[in-house]
PDB file of C-alpha atoms in Angstrom:
ATOM      1  CA  MET S 785      -0.156   0.315  -0.134  1.00 95.00           C
ATOM      2  CA  ARG S 786       1.412   3.627  -1.194  1.00 98.00           C
ATOM      3  CA  VAL S 787      -0.215   6.663   1.025  1.00 98.00           C
ATOM      4  CA  LEU S 788       0.386   9.996   0.160  1.00 98.00           C
ATOM      5  CA  GLY S 789       0.041  12.003   3.848  1.00 98.00           C
ATOM      6  CA  VAL S 790      -1.068  15.713   3.431  1.00 98.00           C
ATOM      7  CA  ASP S 791      -0.501  17.758   6.228  1.00 97.00           C
ATOM      8  CA  PRO S 792      -2.907  21.207   4.877  1.00 97.00           C
ATOM      9  CA  GLY S 793      -1.711  24.389   5.427  1.00 95.00           C
ATOM     10  CA  LEU S 794      -1.404  27.389   3.234  1.00 95.00           C
ATOM     11  CA  THR S 795       1.827  28.619   4.011  1.00 95.00           C
ATOM     12  CA  ARG S 796       3.421  25.224   4.238  1.00 96.00           C
ATOM     13  CA  CYS S 797       1.510  22.094   3.384  1.00 98.00           C
ATOM     14  CA  GLY S 798       3.049  19.355   4.481  1.00 98.00           C
ATOM     15  CA  VAL S 799       3.228  15.673   2.471  1.00 98.00           C
ATOM     16  CA  GLY S 800       5.114  12.581   2.775  1.00 98.00           C
ATOM     17  CA  VAL S 801       4.676   9.402   1.081  1.00 98.00           C
ATOM     18  CA  VAL S 802       5.225   5.595   2.799  1.00 98.00           C
ATOM     19  CA  GLU S 803       4.677   2.500   1.671  1.00 98.00           C
ATOM     20  CA  GLY S 804       4.300  -0.660   3.338  1.00 96.00           C
ATOM     21  CA  VAL S 805       1.525  -3.128   5.287  1.00 94.00           C
ATOM     22  CA  ALA S 806       0.348  -3.180   8.408  1.00 91.00           C
ATOM     23  CA  GLY S 807       2.678  -5.378  10.697  1.00 89.00           C
ATOM     24  CA  ARG S 808       5.651  -5.221   8.313  1.00 93.00           C
ATOM     25  CA  PRO S 809       8.443  -2.436   8.380  1.00 94.00           C
ATOM     26  CA  LEU S 810       7.482   0.738   6.188  1.00 97.00           C
ATOM     27  CA  THR S 811       9.548   2.572   3.937  1.00 98.00           C
ATOM     28  CA  MET S 812       9.516   6.346   3.298  1.00 98.00           C
ATOM     29  CA  LEU S 813       9.905   7.241  -0.412  1.00 98.00           C
ATOM     30  CA  GLY S 814       9.299  10.853  -0.079  1.00 98.00           C
ATOM     31  CA  VAL S 815       9.015  14.001   2.178  1.00 98.00           C
ATOM     32  CA  GLY S 816       8.443  17.603   1.798  1.00 97.00           C
ATOM     33  CA  VAL S 817       7.072  20.781   2.113  1.00 98.00           C
ATOM     34  CA  VAL S 818       4.396  22.908  -0.184  1.00 98.00           C
ATOM     35  CA  ARG S 819       5.149  25.751   0.368  1.00 97.00           C
ATOM     36  CA  THR S 820       3.203  29.613  -0.984  1.00 97.00           C
ATOM     37  CA  PRO S 821       4.210  32.997   0.131  1.00 95.00           C
ATOM     38  CA  ALA S 822       1.798  34.651   2.967  1.00 93.00           C
ATOM     39  CA  ASP S 823       1.620  37.788   1.236  1.00 95.00           C
ATOM     40  CA  ALA S 824       0.390  36.672  -2.060  1.00 96.00           C
ATOM     41  CA  ASP S 825      -3.320  36.483  -3.000  1.00 96.00           C
ATOM     42  CA  LEU S 826      -5.459  33.773  -1.550  1.00 96.00           C
ATOM     43  CA  GLY S 827      -6.521  32.260  -5.400  1.00 96.00           C
ATOM     44  CA  HIS S 828      -2.876  31.959  -6.013  1.00 97.00           C
ATOM     45  CA  ARG S 829      -2.001  30.429  -3.153  1.00 98.00           C
ATOM     46  CA  LEU S 830      -4.502  27.747  -3.397  1.00 98.00           C
ATOM     47  CA  VAL S 831      -3.552  27.017  -7.230  1.00 98.00           C
ATOM     48  CA  ALA S 832       0.348  26.825  -6.100  1.00 98.00           C
ATOM     49  CA  VAL S 833      -0.840  24.355  -3.264  1.00 98.00           C
ATOM     50  CA  GLU S 834      -2.582  22.319  -5.744  1.00 98.00           C
ATOM     51  CA  GLN S 835       0.134  22.428  -8.334  1.00 98.00           C
ATOM     52  CA  GLY S 836       2.382  21.022  -5.775  1.00 98.00           C
ATOM     53  CA  LEU S 837       0.292  18.481  -4.453  1.00 98.00           C
ATOM     54  CA  GLU S 838      -0.590  17.476  -8.465  1.00 98.00           C
ATOM     55  CA  GLN S 839       3.538  17.150  -8.891  1.00 98.00           C
ATOM     56  CA  TRP S 840       3.086  14.680  -6.116  1.00 98.00           C
ATOM     57  CA  LEU S 841       0.378  13.006  -7.110  1.00 98.00           C
ATOM     58  CA  ASP S 842       2.513  12.541 -10.288  1.00 98.00           C
ATOM     59  CA  GLU S 843       5.478  11.662  -8.953  1.00 98.00           C
ATOM     60  CA  TYR S 844       4.367   8.913  -6.459  1.00 98.00           C
ATOM     61  CA  ARG S 845       1.097   7.477  -7.878  1.00 98.00           C
ATOM     62  CA  PRO S 846      -0.321   6.703  -4.603  1.00 98.00           C
ATOM     63  CA  GLU S 847      -2.934   4.159  -3.682  1.00 97.00           C
ATOM     64  CA  PHE S 848      -4.459   6.369  -1.480  1.00 98.00           C
ATOM     65  CA  VAL S 849      -4.417  10.046   0.359  1.00 98.00           C
ATOM     66  CA  ALA S 850      -4.640  10.543   4.056  1.00 98.00           C
ATOM     67  CA  VAL S 851      -5.212  13.952   4.977  1.00 98.00           C
ATOM     68  CA  GLU S 852      -5.312  15.375   8.567  1.00 96.00           C
ATOM     69  CA  ARG S 853      -9.286  16.286   9.366  1.00 94.00           C
ATOM     70  CA  VAL S 854      -9.345  20.126   9.988  1.00 87.00           C
ATOM     71  CA  PHE S 855     -10.785  20.780  13.601  1.00 78.00           C
ATOM     72  CA  SER S 856     -11.840  23.969  15.856  1.00 68.00           C
ATOM     73  CA  GLN S 857      -8.868  26.461  17.233  1.00 62.00           C
ATOM     74  CA  HIS S 858      -8.955  29.175  18.727  1.00 61.00           C
ATOM     75  CA  ASN S 859      -7.102  30.768  16.103  1.00 74.00           C
ATOM     76  CA  VAL S 860      -9.987  31.390  13.176  1.00 78.00           C
ATOM     77  CA  ARG S 861      -7.692  32.367  10.726  1.00 78.00           C
ATOM     78  CA  THR S 862      -5.762  29.307  10.785  1.00 80.00           C
ATOM     79  CA  VAL S 863      -8.233  27.092  10.893  1.00 88.00           C
ATOM     80  CA  MET S 864      -9.688  28.741   7.620  1.00 90.00           C
ATOM     81  CA  GLY S 865      -6.509  28.462   6.045  1.00 90.00           C
ATOM     82  CA  THR S 866      -6.235  24.737   6.717  1.00 93.00           C
ATOM     83  CA  ALA S 867      -9.851  23.783   5.406  1.00 94.00           C
ATOM     84  CA  GLN S 868      -9.082  25.353   2.176  1.00 96.00           C
ATOM     85  CA  ALA S 869      -5.942  23.466   1.586  1.00 96.00           C
ATOM     86  CA  SER S 870      -7.133  20.436   2.863  1.00 97.00           C
ATOM     87  CA  ALA S 871     -10.050  20.989   0.274  1.00 97.00           C
ATOM     88  CA  VAL S 872      -7.629  21.013  -2.250  1.00 98.00           C
ATOM     89  CA  ALA S 873      -6.011  18.303  -1.174  1.00 98.00           C
ATOM     90  CA  LEU S 874      -9.591  16.343  -1.179  1.00 98.00           C
ATOM     91  CA  LEU S 875      -9.789  17.657  -4.926  1.00 98.00           C
ATOM     92  CA  CYS S 876      -6.499  16.697  -5.987  1.00 98.00           C
ATOM     93  CA  ALA S 877      -7.031  13.137  -4.736  1.00 98.00           C
ATOM     94  CA  SER S 878     -10.801  12.971  -6.108  1.00 98.00           C
ATOM     95  CA  ARG S 879     -10.212  14.007  -9.339  1.00 97.00           C
ATOM     96  CA  ARG S 880      -8.018  10.926 -10.134  1.00 98.00           C
ATOM     97  CA  GLY S 881     -10.249   8.814  -8.305  1.00 98.00           C
ATOM     98  CA  ILE S 882      -8.164   7.914  -5.379  1.00 98.00           C
ATOM     99  CA  PRO S 883      -9.612   6.969  -2.176  1.00 97.00           C
ATOM    100  CA  VAL S 884      -9.221  10.019   0.338  1.00 97.00           C
ATOM    101  CA  ALA S 885      -9.107   9.151   4.330  1.00 96.00           C
ATOM    102  CA  LEU S 886      -9.483  11.836   7.198  1.00 96.00           C
ATOM    103  CA  HIS S 887      -7.750  11.564  10.147  1.00 96.00           C
ATOM    104  CA  THR S 888      -7.856  13.573  13.452  1.00 95.00           C
ATOM    105  CA  PRO S 889      -4.550  14.541  15.311  1.00 94.00           C
ATOM    106  CA  SER S 890      -5.518  12.201  17.869  1.00 94.00           C
ATOM    107  CA  GLU S 891      -5.985   9.228  15.970  1.00 95.00           C
ATOM    108  CA  VAL S 892      -2.946   9.921  14.412  1.00 96.00           C
ATOM    109  CA  LYS S 893      -0.974  10.210  17.817  1.00 96.00           C
ATOM    110  CA  ALA S 894      -2.809   7.207  19.137  1.00 95.00           C
ATOM    111  CA  ALA S 895      -1.911   4.848  16.025  1.00 94.00           C
ATOM    112  CA  VAL S 896       2.020   6.495  15.906  1.00 95.00           C
ATOM    113  CA  THR S 897       2.967   6.460  19.617  1.00 95.00           C
ATOM    114  CA  GLY S 898       0.069   4.446  21.494  1.00 94.00           C
ATOM    115  CA  SER S 899      -0.724   7.566  23.101  1.00 95.00           C
ATOM    116  CA  GLY S 900      -3.925   9.976  21.907  1.00 93.00           C
ATOM    117  CA  ARG S 901      -1.900  12.919  24.198  1.00 94.00           C
ATOM    118  CA  ALA S 902       1.130  12.518  22.669  1.00 95.00           C
ATOM    119  CA  ASP S 903       3.424  15.903  21.972  1.00 94.00           C
ATOM    120  CA  LYS S 904       5.085  16.642  18.545  1.00 92.00           C
ATOM    121  CA  ALA S 905       8.177  15.391  19.931  1.00 93.00           C
ATOM    122  CA  GLN S 906       7.122  11.996  20.472  1.00 96.00           C
ATOM    123  CA  VAL S 907       5.405  12.009  17.297  1.00 96.00           C
ATOM    124  CA  GLY S 908       8.656  12.837  15.477  1.00 95.00           C
ATOM    125  CA  ALA S 909      10.741  10.577  17.473  1.00 96.00           C
ATOM    126  CA  MET S 910       8.313   7.285  16.634  1.00 96.00           C
ATOM    127  CA  VAL S 911       7.975   8.349  12.924  1.00 97.00           C
ATOM    128  CA  THR S 912      11.991   8.587  12.817  1.00 97.00           C
ATOM    129  CA  ARG S 913      11.804   5.282  13.981  1.00 97.00           C
ATOM    130  CA  LEU S 914       9.379   3.673  12.446  1.00 96.00           C
ATOM    131  CA  LEU S 915      10.658   4.419   9.344  1.00 97.00           C
ATOM    132  CA  ARG S 916      14.389   4.049  10.083  1.00 97.00           C
ATOM    133  CA  LEU S 917      15.587   7.107   9.281  1.00 97.00           C
ATOM    134  CA  ASP S 918      18.784   8.959  10.268  1.00 95.00           C
ATOM    135  CA  ALA S 919      16.788  12.445  11.612  1.00 94.00           C
ATOM    136  CA  LEU S 920      13.444  13.610  11.850  1.00 91.00           C
ATOM    137  CA  PRO S 921      12.566  15.377   8.516  1.00 91.00           C
ATOM    138  CA  LYS S 922      12.088  19.193   8.774  1.00 91.00           C
ATOM    139  CA  PRO S 923       9.762  21.200   9.344  1.00 93.00           C
ATOM    140  CA  ALA S 924       7.010  19.574  11.623  1.00 93.00           C
ATOM    141  CA  ASP S 925       4.831  19.966   9.037  1.00 96.00           C
ATOM    142  CA  ALA S 926       6.804  17.225   6.685  1.00 97.00           C
ATOM    143  CA  ALA S 927       7.009  15.004   9.626  1.00 96.00           C
ATOM    144  CA  ASP S 928       3.145  15.062  10.760  1.00 97.00           C
ATOM    145  CA  ALA S 929       2.491  14.101   6.917  1.00 98.00           C
ATOM    146  CA  LEU S 930       4.434  11.113   7.323  1.00 98.00           C
ATOM    147  CA  ALA S 931       2.601  10.033  10.733  1.00 98.00           C
ATOM    148  CA  LEU S 932      -0.580  10.588   8.862  1.00 98.00           C
ATOM    149  CA  ALA S 933       0.440   8.439   6.119  1.00 98.00           C
ATOM    150  CA  ILE S 934       1.629   5.506   8.516  1.00 98.00           C
ATOM    151  CA  CYS S 935      -1.498   5.902  10.735  1.00 97.00           C
ATOM    152  CA  HIS S 936      -3.860   5.354   7.165  1.00 97.00           C
ATOM    153  CA  ILE S 937      -1.624   2.274   6.629  1.00 97.00           C
ATOM    154  CA  TRP S 938      -2.115   0.674  10.170  1.00 93.00           C
ATOM    155  CA  ARG S 939      -5.567   1.605  10.385  1.00 89.00           C
ATOM    156  CA  ALA S 940      -6.804   0.674   6.935  1.00 80.00           C
ATOM    157  CA  PRO S 941      -7.204  -3.034   7.937  1.00 62.00           C
ATOM    158  CA  ALA S 942      -9.475  -2.556  10.799  1.00 59.00           C
ATOM    159  CA  GLN S 943     -11.207   0.117   9.124  1.00 56.00           C
ATOM    160  CA  ASN S 944     -11.689  -2.169   6.392  1.00 51.00           C
ATOM    161  CA  ARG S 945     -13.251  -5.449   8.405  1.00 54.00           C
ATOM    162  CA  LEU S 946     -15.723  -2.511  10.337  1.00 47.00           C
ATOM    163  CA  GLN S 947     -17.419  -1.532   7.181  1.00 49.00           C
ATOM    164  CA  GLN S 948     -17.468  -5.496   6.056  1.00 56.00           C
ATOM    165  CA  ALA S 949     -19.082  -6.657   9.034  1.00 59.00           C
ATOM    166  CA  ALA S 950     -20.939  -3.136   9.059  1.00 61.00           C
ATOM    167  CA  ALA S 951     -22.474  -4.511   5.635  1.00 61.00           C
ATOM    168  CA  LEU S 952     -23.115  -7.931   6.675  1.00 69.00           C
ATOM    169  CA  HIS S 953     -25.010  -6.585   9.501  1.00 66.00           C
ATOM    170  CA  ALA S 954     -27.339  -4.243   7.207  1.00 76.00           C
ATOM    171  CA  SER S 955     -27.736  -7.243   5.127  1.00 78.00           C
ATOM    172  CA  ARG S 956     -28.966  -9.414   7.477  1.00 79.00           C
ATOM    173  CA  THR S 957     -31.221  -7.447   9.054  1.00 80.00           C
ATOM    174  CA  ALA S 958     -32.673  -6.137   5.942  1.00 73.00           C
ATOM    175  CA  PRO S 959     -36.548  -6.645   5.896  1.00 70.00           C
ATOM    176  CA  ARG S 960     -37.315  -9.727   3.530  1.00 66.00           C
ATOM    177  CA  ALA S 961     -40.403 -10.874   2.078  1.00 54.00           C
ATOM    178  CA  THR S 962     -42.399 -13.508   4.162  1.00 53.00           C
ATOM    179  CA  PRO S 963     -44.385 -16.096   2.262  1.00 54.00           C
ATOM    180  CA  ALA S 964     -47.503 -14.240   3.884  1.00 55.00           C
ATOM    181  CA  ARG S 965     -46.474 -10.958   2.568  1.00 57.00           C
ATOM    182  CA  THR S 966     -45.902 -12.555  -0.982  1.00 52.00           C
ATOM    183  CA  ALA S 967     -49.389 -14.156  -0.701  1.00 56.00           C
ATOM    184  CA  ALA S 968     -51.165 -10.976  -0.176  1.00 55.00           C
ATOM    185  CA  SER S 969     -49.065  -8.663  -2.322  1.00 53.00           C
ATOM    186  CA  LYS S 970     -49.905 -11.099  -5.063  1.00 56.00           C
ATOM    187  CA  ALA S 971     -53.401 -11.214  -4.389  1.00 56.00           C
ATOM    188  CA  SER S 972     -53.659  -7.383  -4.001  1.00 57.00           C
ATOM    189  CA  GLY S 973     -52.664  -7.305  -7.888  1.00 55.00           C
ATOM    190  CA  ARG S 974     -55.417  -9.854  -8.869  1.00 53.00           C
ATOM    191  CA  ARG S 975     -58.667  -8.468 -10.051  1.00 53.00           C
ATOM    192  CA  THR S 976     -61.662  -9.174  -8.860  1.00 48.00           C
ATOM    193  CA  PRO S 977     -64.307 -10.480 -10.671  1.00 52.00           C
ATOM    194  CA  THR S 978     -67.248  -8.107 -11.227  1.00 51.00           C
ATOM    195  CA  ALA S 979     -71.346  -9.127 -11.380  1.00 52.00           C
ATOM    196  CA  PRO S 980     -72.362  -9.230 -14.973  1.00 53.00           C
ATOM    197  CA  ILE S 981     -74.197  -6.054 -16.284  1.00 51.00           C
ATOM    198  CA  PRO S 982     -78.072  -6.507 -16.750  1.00 51.00           C
ATOM    199  CA  SER S 983     -78.994  -5.743 -20.428  1.00 50.00           C
ATOM    200  CA  SER S 984     -80.892  -2.452 -21.115  1.00 47.00           C
ATOM    201  CA  ASN S 985     -83.969  -4.186 -22.841  1.00 50.00           C
ATOM    202  CA  PRO S 986     -85.904  -5.596 -19.979  1.00 48.00           C
ATOM    203  CA  SER S 987     -87.202  -9.181 -20.898  1.00 47.00           C
ATOM    204  CA  PRO S 988     -91.208  -9.119 -22.351  1.00 47.00           C
ATOM    205  CA  ASN S 989     -93.870  -9.994 -19.664  1.00 49.00           C
ATOM    206  CA  PRO S 990     -95.057 -13.044 -19.852  1.00 44.00           C
ATOM    207  CA  SER S 991     -98.417 -12.385 -18.633  1.00 45.00           C
ATOM    208  CA  LYS S 992     -98.720  -9.792 -21.177  1.00 44.00           C
ATOM    209  CA  GLY S 993    -101.377 -10.727 -24.146  1.00 44.00           C
ATOM    210  CA  ARG S 994    -102.601 -13.406 -22.398  1.00 44.00           C
ATOM    211  CA  THR S 995    -106.453 -13.439 -22.048  1.00 42.00           C
ATOM    212  CA  ALA S 996    -108.773 -15.161 -19.178  1.00 37.00           C
TER     213      ALA S 996
END
């Protein structure tokens, strides 16, 4: 499984590609950051993020894209920029038909370190260890993107099993037509016979024309 992790942001959008399967050593194929100037027009910045992500998609051809789910913060401006960059990532992947998964920061921390309350230093240390790197990639956005990719590789099998179990449960609990209902439905579709319509000409009176 090859996954492109995206840590969305307008100024720095972290990207990292990891390949492997759950339970086996993982390999980092690439890591970096898509940057845009803070003083540029918003539209131009979003185009720059799109072009940067398209280059990564062209070069590494990932099977999945994992994006950090945007959550509420005190800085509304930061949240808006993160959400906009996240939407660009979803657009680029969906346009190519690549499945996209959204993971919360807590999910990523729990998957990589075992604790959903781990700090960035702990996450970075585990990313370096799991990918057998000589040093942690910088800036932190790049390391976070790798953590997202690792999280998806490790969580995907469990998510697939849950989806399959949910689909199986839904198919078993779906209402089925019983013989009684089937007979009733057939009966309701039959036409009931109607009584014959009497002739409009009355039959002659047998007593008429008789003499006493």
